[in-house]
Coordinates of N, CA, C and O in Angstrom, one line a residue:
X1 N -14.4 38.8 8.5 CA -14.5 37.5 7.9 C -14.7 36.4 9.0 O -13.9 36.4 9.9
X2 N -15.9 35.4 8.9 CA -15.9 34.8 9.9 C -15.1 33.4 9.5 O -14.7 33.1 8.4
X3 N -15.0 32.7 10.4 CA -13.8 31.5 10.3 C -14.4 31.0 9.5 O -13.8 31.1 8.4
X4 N -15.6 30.4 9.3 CA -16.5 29.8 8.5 C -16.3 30.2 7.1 O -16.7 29.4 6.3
X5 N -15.8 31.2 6.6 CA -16.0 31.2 5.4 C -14.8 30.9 4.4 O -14.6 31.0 3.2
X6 N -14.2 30.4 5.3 CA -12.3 29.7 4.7 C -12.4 28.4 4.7 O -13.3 28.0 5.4
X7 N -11.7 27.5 4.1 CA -11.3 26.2 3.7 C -9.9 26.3 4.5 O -9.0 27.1 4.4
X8 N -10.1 25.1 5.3 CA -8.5 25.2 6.4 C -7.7 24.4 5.4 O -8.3 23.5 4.8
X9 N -6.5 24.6 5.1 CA -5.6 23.7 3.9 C -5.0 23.0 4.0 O -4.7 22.0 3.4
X10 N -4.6 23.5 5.3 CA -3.6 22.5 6.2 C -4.5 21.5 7.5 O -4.6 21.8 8.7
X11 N -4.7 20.6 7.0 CA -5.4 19.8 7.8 C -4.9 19.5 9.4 O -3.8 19.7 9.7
X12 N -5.9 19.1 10.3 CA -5.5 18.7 11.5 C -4.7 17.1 11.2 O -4.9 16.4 10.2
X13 N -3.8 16.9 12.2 CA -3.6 14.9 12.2 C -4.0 14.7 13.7 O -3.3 15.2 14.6
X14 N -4.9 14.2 13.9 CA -5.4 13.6 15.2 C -4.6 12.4 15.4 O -5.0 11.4 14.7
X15 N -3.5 12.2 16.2 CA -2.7 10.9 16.7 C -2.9 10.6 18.1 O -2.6 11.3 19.1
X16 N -3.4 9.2 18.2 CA -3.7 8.0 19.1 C -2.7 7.6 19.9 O -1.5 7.9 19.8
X17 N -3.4 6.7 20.7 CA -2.5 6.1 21.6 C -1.5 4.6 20.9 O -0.8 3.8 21.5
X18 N -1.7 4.6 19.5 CA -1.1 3.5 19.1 C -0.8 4.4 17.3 O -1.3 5.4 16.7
X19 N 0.2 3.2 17.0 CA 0.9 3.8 15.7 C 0.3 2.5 14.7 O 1.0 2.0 13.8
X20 N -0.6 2.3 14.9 CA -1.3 1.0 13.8 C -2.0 1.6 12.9 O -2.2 1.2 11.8
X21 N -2.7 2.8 13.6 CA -3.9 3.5 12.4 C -3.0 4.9 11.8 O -2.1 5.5 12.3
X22 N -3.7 5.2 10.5 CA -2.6 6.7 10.2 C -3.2 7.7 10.5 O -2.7 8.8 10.2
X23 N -4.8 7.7 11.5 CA -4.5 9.0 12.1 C -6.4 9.8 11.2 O -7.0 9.3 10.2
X24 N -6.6 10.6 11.7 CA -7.9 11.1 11.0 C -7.4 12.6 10.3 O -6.4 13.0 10.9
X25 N -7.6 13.2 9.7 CA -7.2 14.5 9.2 C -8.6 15.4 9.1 O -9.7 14.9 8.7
X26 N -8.5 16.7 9.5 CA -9.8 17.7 9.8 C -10.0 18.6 9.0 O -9.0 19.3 8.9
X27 N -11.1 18.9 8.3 CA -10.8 19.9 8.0 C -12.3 20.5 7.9 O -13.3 19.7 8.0
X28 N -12.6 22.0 7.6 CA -13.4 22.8 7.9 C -14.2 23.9 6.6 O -13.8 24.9 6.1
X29 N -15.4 23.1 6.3 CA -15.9 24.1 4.9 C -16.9 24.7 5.5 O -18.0 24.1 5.8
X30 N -16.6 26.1 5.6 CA -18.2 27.0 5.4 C -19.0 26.5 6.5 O -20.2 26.1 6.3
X31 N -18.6 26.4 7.8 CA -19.3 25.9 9.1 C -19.6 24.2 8.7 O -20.5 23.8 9.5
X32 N -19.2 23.5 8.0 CA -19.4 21.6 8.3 C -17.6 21.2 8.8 O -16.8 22.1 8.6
X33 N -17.3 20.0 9.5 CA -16.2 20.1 9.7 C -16.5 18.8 9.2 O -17.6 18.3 9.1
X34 N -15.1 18.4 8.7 CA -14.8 16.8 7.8 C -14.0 16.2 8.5 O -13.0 16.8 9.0
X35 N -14.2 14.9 8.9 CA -13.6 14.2 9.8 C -13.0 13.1 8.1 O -13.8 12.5 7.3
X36 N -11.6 13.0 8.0 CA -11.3 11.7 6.8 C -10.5 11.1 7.3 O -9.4 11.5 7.7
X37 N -11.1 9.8 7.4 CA -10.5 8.2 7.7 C -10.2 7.3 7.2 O -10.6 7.2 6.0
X38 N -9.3 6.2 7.8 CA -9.4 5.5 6.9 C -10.6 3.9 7.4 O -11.4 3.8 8.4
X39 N -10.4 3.2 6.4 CA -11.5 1.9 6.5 C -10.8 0.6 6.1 O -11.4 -0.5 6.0
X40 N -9.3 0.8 5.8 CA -8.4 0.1 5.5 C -8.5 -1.4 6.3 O -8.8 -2.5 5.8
X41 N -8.1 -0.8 7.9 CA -7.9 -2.3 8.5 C -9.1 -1.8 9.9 O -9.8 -0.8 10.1
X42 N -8.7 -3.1 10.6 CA -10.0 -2.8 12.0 C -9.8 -1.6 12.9 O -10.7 -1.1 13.5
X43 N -8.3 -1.2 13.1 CA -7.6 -0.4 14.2 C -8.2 1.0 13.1 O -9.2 1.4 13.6
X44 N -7.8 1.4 12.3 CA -8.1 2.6 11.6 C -9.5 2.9 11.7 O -9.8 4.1 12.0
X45 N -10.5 2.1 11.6 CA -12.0 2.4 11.7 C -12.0 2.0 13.1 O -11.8 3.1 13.5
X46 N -12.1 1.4 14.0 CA -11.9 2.1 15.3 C -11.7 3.3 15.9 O -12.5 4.0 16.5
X47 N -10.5 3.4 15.4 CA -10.4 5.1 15.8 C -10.7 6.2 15.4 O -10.4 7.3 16.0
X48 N -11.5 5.9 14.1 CA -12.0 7.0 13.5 C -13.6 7.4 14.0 O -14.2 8.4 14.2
X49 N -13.7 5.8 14.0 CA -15.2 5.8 14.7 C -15.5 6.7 16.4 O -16.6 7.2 16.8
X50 N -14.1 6.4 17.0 CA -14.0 7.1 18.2 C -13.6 8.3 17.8 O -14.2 9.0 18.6
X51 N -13.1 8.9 17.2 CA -12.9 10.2 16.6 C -14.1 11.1 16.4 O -14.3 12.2 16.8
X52 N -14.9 10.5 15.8 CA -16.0 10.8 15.5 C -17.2 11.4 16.9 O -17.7 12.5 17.1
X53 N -17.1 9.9 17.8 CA -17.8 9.9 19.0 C -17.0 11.1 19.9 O -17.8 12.0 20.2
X54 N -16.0 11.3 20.4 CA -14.9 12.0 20.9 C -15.4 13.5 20.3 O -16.0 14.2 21.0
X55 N -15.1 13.9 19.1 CA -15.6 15.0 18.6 C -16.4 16.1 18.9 O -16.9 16.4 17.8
X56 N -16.7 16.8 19.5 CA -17.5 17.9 19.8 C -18.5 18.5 18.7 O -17.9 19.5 18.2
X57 N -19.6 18.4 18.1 CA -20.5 18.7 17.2 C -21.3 19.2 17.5 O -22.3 18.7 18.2
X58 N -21.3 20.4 17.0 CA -22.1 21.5 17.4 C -23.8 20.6 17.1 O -24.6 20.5 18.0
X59 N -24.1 20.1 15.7 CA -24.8 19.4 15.0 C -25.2 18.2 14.9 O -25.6 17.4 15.8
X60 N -25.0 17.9 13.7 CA -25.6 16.3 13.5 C -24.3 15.4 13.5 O -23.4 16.0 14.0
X61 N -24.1 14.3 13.2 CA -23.0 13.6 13.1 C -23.6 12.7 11.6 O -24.4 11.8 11.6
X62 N -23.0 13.1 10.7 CA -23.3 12.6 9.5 C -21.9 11.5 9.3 O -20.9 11.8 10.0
X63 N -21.7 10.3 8.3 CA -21.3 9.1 7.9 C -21.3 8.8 6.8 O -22.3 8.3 6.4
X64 N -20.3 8.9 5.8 CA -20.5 8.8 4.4 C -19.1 7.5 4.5 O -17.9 7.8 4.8
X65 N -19.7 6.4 4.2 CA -19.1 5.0 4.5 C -18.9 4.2 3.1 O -19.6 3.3 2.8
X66 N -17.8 4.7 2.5 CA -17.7 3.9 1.1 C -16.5 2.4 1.2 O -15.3 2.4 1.5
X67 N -17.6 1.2 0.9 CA -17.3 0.1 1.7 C -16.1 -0.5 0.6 O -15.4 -1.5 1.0
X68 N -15.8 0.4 -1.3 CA -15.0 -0.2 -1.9 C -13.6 -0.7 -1.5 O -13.2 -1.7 -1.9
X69 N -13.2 0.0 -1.0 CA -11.8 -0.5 0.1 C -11.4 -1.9 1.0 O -10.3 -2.2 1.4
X70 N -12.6 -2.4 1.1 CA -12.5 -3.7 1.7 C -12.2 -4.6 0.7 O -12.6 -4.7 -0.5
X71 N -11.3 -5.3 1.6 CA -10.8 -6.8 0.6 C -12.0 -7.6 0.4 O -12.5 -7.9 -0.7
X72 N -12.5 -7.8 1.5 CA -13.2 -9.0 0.9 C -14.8 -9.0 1.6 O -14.8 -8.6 2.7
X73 N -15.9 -9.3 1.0 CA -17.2 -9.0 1.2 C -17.7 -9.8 2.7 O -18.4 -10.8 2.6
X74 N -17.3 -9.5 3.6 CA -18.0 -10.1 5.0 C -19.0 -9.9 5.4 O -18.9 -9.1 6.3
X75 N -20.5 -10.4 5.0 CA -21.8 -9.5 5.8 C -21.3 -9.3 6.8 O -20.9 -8.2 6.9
X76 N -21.0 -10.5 8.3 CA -21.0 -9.8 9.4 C -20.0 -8.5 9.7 O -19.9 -7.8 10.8
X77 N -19.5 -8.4 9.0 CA -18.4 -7.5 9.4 C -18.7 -6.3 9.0 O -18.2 -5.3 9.5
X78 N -19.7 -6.0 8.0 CA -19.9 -4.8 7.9 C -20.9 -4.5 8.2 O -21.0 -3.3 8.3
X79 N -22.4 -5.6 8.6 CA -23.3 -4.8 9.4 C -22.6 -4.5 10.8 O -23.4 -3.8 11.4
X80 N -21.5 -4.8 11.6 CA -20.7 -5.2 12.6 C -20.5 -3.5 12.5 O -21.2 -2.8 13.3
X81 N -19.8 -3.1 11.8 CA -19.2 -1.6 11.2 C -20.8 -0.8 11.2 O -20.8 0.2 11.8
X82 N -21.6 -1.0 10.9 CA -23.0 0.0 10.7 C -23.5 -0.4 11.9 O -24.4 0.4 12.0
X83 N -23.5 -1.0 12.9 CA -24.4 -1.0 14.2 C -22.7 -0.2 14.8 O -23.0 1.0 15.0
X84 N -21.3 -0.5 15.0 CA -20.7 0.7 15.4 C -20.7 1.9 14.9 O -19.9 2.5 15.6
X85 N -21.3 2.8 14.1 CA -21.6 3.3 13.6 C -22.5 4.5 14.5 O -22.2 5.7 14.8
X86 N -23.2 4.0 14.6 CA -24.4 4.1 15.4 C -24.1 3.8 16.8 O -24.7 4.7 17.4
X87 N -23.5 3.1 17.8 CA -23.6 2.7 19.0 C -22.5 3.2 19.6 O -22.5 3.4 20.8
X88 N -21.5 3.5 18.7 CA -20.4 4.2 19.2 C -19.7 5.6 18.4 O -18.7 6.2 18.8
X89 N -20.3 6.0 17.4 CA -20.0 6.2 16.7 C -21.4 8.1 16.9 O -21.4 9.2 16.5
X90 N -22.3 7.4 17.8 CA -23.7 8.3 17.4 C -24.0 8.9 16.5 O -24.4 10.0 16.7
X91 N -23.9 8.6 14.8 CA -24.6 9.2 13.8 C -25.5 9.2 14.0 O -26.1 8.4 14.8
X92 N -26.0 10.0 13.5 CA -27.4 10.7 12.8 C -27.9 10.5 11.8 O -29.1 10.2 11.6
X93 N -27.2 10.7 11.2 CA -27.2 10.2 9.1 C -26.2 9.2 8.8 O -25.2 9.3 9.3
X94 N -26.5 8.3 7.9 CA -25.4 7.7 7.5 C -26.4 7.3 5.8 O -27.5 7.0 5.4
X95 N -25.0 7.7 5.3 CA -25.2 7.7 3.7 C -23.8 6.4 3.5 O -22.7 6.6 4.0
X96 N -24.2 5.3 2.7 CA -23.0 4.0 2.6 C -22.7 3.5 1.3 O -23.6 2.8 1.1
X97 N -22.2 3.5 0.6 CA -21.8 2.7 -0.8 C -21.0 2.1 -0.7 O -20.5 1.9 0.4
X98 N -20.6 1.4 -2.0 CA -19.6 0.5 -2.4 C -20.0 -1.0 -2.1 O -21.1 -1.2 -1.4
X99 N -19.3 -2.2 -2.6 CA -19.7 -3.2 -1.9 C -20.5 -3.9 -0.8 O -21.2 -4.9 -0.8
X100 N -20.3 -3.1 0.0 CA -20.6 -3.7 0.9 C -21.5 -2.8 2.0 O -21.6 -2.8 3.2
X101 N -22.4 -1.8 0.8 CA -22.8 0.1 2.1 C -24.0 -0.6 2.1 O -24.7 -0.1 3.0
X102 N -25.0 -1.9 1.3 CA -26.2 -2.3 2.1 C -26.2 -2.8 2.9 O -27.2 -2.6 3.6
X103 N -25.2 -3.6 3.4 CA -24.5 -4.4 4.7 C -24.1 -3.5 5.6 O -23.7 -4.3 6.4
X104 N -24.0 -2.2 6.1 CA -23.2 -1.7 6.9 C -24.9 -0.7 6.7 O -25.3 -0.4 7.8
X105 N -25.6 -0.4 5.7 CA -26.9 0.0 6.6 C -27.8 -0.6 7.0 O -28.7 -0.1 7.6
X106 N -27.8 -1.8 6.8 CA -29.0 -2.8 7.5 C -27.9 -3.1 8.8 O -28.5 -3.7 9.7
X107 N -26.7 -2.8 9.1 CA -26.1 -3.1 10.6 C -26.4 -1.9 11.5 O -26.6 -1.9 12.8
X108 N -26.6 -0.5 10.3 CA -27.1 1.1 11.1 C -28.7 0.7 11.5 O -29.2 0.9 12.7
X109 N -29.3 0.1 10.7 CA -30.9 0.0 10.6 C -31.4 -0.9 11.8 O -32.5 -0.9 12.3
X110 N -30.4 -1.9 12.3 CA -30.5 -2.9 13.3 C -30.1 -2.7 14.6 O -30.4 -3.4 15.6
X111 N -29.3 -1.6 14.5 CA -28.8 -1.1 16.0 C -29.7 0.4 16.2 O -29.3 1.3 17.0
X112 N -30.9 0.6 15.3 CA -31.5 1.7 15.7 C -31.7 2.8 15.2 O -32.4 3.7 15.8
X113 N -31.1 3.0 14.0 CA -30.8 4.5 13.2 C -32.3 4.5 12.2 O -32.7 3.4 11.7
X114 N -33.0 5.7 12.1 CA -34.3 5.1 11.6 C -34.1 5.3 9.9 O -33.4 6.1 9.4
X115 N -35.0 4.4 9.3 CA -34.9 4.2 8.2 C -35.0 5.3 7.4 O -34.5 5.0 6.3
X116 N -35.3 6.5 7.4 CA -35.1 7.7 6.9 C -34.0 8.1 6.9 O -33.8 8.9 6.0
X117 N -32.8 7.8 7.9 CA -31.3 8.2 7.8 C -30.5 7.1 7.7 O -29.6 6.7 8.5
X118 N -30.9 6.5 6.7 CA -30.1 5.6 6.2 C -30.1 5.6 4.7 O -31.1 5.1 4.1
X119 N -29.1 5.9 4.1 CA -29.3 6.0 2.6 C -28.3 4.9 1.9 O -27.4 4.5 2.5
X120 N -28.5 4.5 0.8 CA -27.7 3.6 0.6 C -27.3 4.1 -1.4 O -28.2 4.4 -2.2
X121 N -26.2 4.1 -1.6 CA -26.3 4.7 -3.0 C -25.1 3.6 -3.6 O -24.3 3.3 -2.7
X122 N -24.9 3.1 -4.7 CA -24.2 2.1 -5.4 C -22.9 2.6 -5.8 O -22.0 1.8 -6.0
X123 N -22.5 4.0 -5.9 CA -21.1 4.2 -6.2 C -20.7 5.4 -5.8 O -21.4 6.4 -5.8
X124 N -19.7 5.3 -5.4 CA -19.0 6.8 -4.7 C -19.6 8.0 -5.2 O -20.6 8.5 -4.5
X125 N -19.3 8.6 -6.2 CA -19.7 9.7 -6.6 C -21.1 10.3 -6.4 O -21.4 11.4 -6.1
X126 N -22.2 9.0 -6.5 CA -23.6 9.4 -6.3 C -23.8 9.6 -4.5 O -24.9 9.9 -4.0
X127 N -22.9 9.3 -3.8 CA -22.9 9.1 -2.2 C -22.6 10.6 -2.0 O -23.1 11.3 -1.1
X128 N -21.7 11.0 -3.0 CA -20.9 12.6 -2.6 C -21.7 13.3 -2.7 O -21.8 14.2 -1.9
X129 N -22.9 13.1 -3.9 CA -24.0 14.1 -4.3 C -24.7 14.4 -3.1 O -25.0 15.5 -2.7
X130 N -25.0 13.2 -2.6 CA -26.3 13.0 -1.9 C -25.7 13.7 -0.4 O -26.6 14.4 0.2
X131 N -24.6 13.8 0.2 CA -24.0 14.1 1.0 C -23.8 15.5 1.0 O -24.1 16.2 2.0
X132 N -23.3 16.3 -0.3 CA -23.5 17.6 -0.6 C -24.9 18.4 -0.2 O -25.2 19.5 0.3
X133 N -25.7 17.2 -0.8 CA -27.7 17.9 -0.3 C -27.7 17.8 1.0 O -28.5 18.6 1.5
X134 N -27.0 16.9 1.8 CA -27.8 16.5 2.6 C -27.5 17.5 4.3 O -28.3 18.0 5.1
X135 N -25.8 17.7 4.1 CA -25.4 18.3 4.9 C -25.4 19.6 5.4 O -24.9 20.3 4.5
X136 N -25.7 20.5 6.7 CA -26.1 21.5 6.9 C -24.7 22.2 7.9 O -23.7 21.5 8.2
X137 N -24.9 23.6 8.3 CA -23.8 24.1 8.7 C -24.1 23.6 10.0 O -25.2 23.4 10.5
X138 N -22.8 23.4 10.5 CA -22.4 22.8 12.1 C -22.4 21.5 11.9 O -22.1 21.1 12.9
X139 N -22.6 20.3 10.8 CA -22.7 19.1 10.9 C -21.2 18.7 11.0 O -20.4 19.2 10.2
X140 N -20.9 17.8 12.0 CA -19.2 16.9 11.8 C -19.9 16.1 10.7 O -21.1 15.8 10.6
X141 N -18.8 15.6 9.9 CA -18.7 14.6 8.7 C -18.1 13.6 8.6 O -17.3 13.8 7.7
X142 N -18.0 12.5 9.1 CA -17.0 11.5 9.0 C -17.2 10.8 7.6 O -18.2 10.2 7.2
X143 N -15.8 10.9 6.8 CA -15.5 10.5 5.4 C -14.8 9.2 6.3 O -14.0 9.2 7.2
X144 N -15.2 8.2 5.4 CA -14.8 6.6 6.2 C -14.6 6.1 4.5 O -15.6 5.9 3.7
X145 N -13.3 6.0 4.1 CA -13.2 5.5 2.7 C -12.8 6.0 1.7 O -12.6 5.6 0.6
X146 N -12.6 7.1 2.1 CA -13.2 8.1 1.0 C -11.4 8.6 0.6 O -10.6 8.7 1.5
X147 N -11.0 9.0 -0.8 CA -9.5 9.2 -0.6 C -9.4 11.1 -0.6 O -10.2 11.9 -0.1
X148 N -8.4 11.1 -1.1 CA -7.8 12.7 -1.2 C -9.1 13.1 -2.3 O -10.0 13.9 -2.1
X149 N -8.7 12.5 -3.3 CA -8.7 13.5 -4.0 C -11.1 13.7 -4.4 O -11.7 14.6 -4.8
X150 N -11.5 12.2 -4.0 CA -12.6 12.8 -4.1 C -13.0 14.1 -2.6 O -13.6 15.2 -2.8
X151 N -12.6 13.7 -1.6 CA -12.6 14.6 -0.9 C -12.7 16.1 -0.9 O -13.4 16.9 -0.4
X152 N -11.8 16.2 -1.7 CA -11.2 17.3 -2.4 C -12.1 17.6 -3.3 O -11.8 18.7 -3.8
X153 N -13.3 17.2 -4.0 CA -13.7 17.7 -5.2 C -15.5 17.9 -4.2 O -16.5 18.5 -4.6
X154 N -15.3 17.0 -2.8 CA -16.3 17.0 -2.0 C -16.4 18.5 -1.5 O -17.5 19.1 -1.5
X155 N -15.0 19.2 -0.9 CA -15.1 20.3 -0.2 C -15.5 21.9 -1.6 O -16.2 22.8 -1.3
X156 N -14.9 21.6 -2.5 CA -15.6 22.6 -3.7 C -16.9 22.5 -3.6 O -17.6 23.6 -3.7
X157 N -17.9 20.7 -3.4 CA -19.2 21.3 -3.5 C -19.9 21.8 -2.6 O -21.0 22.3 -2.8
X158 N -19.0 21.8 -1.3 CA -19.8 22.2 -0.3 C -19.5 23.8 -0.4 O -20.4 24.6 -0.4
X159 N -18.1 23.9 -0.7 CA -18.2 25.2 -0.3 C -19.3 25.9 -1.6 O -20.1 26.8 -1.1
X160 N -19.5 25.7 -2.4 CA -20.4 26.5 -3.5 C -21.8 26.2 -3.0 O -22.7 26.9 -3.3
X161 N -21.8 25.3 -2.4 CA -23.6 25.2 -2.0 C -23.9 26.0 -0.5 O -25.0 26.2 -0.1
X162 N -22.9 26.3 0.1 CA -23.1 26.6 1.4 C -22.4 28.2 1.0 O -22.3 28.8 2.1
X163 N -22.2 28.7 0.2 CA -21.6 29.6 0.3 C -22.5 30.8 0.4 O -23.4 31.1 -0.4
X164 N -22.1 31.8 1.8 CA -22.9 33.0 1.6 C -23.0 33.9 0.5 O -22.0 34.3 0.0
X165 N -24.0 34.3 0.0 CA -24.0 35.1 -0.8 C -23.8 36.3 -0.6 O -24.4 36.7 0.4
X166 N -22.8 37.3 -1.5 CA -22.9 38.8 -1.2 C -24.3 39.7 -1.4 O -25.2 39.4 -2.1
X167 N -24.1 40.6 -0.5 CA -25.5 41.3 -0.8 C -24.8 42.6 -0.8 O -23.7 43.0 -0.5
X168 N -26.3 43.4 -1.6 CA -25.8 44.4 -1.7 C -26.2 45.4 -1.0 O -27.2 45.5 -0.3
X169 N -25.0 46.4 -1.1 CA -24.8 47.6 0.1 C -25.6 48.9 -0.6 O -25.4 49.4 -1.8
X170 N -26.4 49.3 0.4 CA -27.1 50.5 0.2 C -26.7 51.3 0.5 O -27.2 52.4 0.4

């Protein structure tokens, strides 16, 4: 059985040099690894964003950036967040919803990310779809927003879309 074909359950906690952010948690479906963050305050996406960059990826560096969590609608602050994204962050893809995910890809689109990997979808769930299609084995995943439990219903689709099929033995 190769490692790849398990769901780790027990998550990693990646802990920083400071106690302000709560930390990223890891986990591993069917060769993609999930990087989940939070987007709460500025210290938290900071270091998730450097989590991200820091990371070793065999792959792409994909961004699924759901902006509903923020208090309050700041263009600059979230195209601010989509050009880090990108500049520090080195995605590849970034897929953004919520409030404020047109702001945070016109901030991806302006610091260089080309208009083809930039997706923008209006509500969580349709962002998960699109993230399910989009993602390939070896991609890190950074979930920025995103809570337990859609996460959780994220890693079922991956594992069934990525999942090897048995063959049969002659």
């Amino acid at each position: 059985m190769d490692w790849s074909d398990t769901v780790l359950f027990e998550p990693k906690l990646f802990v920083g040099d400071t106690a302000a952010h709560e930390g990223i948690r890891e986990f591993h479906v069917q060769g993609v690894t999930l990087l989940q963050g939070n987007i709460g305050s500025y210290d938290d996406t900071d270091f998730a964003i450097g989590s991200l960059q820091r990371f070793h990826a065999s792959g792409r560096r994909v961004v699924l950036c759901n902006t509903s969590g923020l208090e309050e609608n700041y263009t600059s602050v979230e195209r601010q967040l989509g050009r880090a994204l990108i500049e520090e962050g080195d995605t590849d893809l970034l897929i953004s919803c919520g409030k404020g995910g047109r702001e945070v890809a016109i901030g991806a689109r302006d610091q260089g990310l080309h208009l083809s990997k930039v997706i923008v979808c209006t509500e969580l769930p349709s962002a998960c779809e699109v993230l399910s299609n989009q993602v390939l084995r070896g991609d890190t995943v950074l979930l920025l927003g995103v809570d337990d439990a859609v996460r959780a219903r994220l890693v079922l689709s991956l594992e069934k879309r990525l999942a090897i099929p048995a063959r049969a033995v002659a």
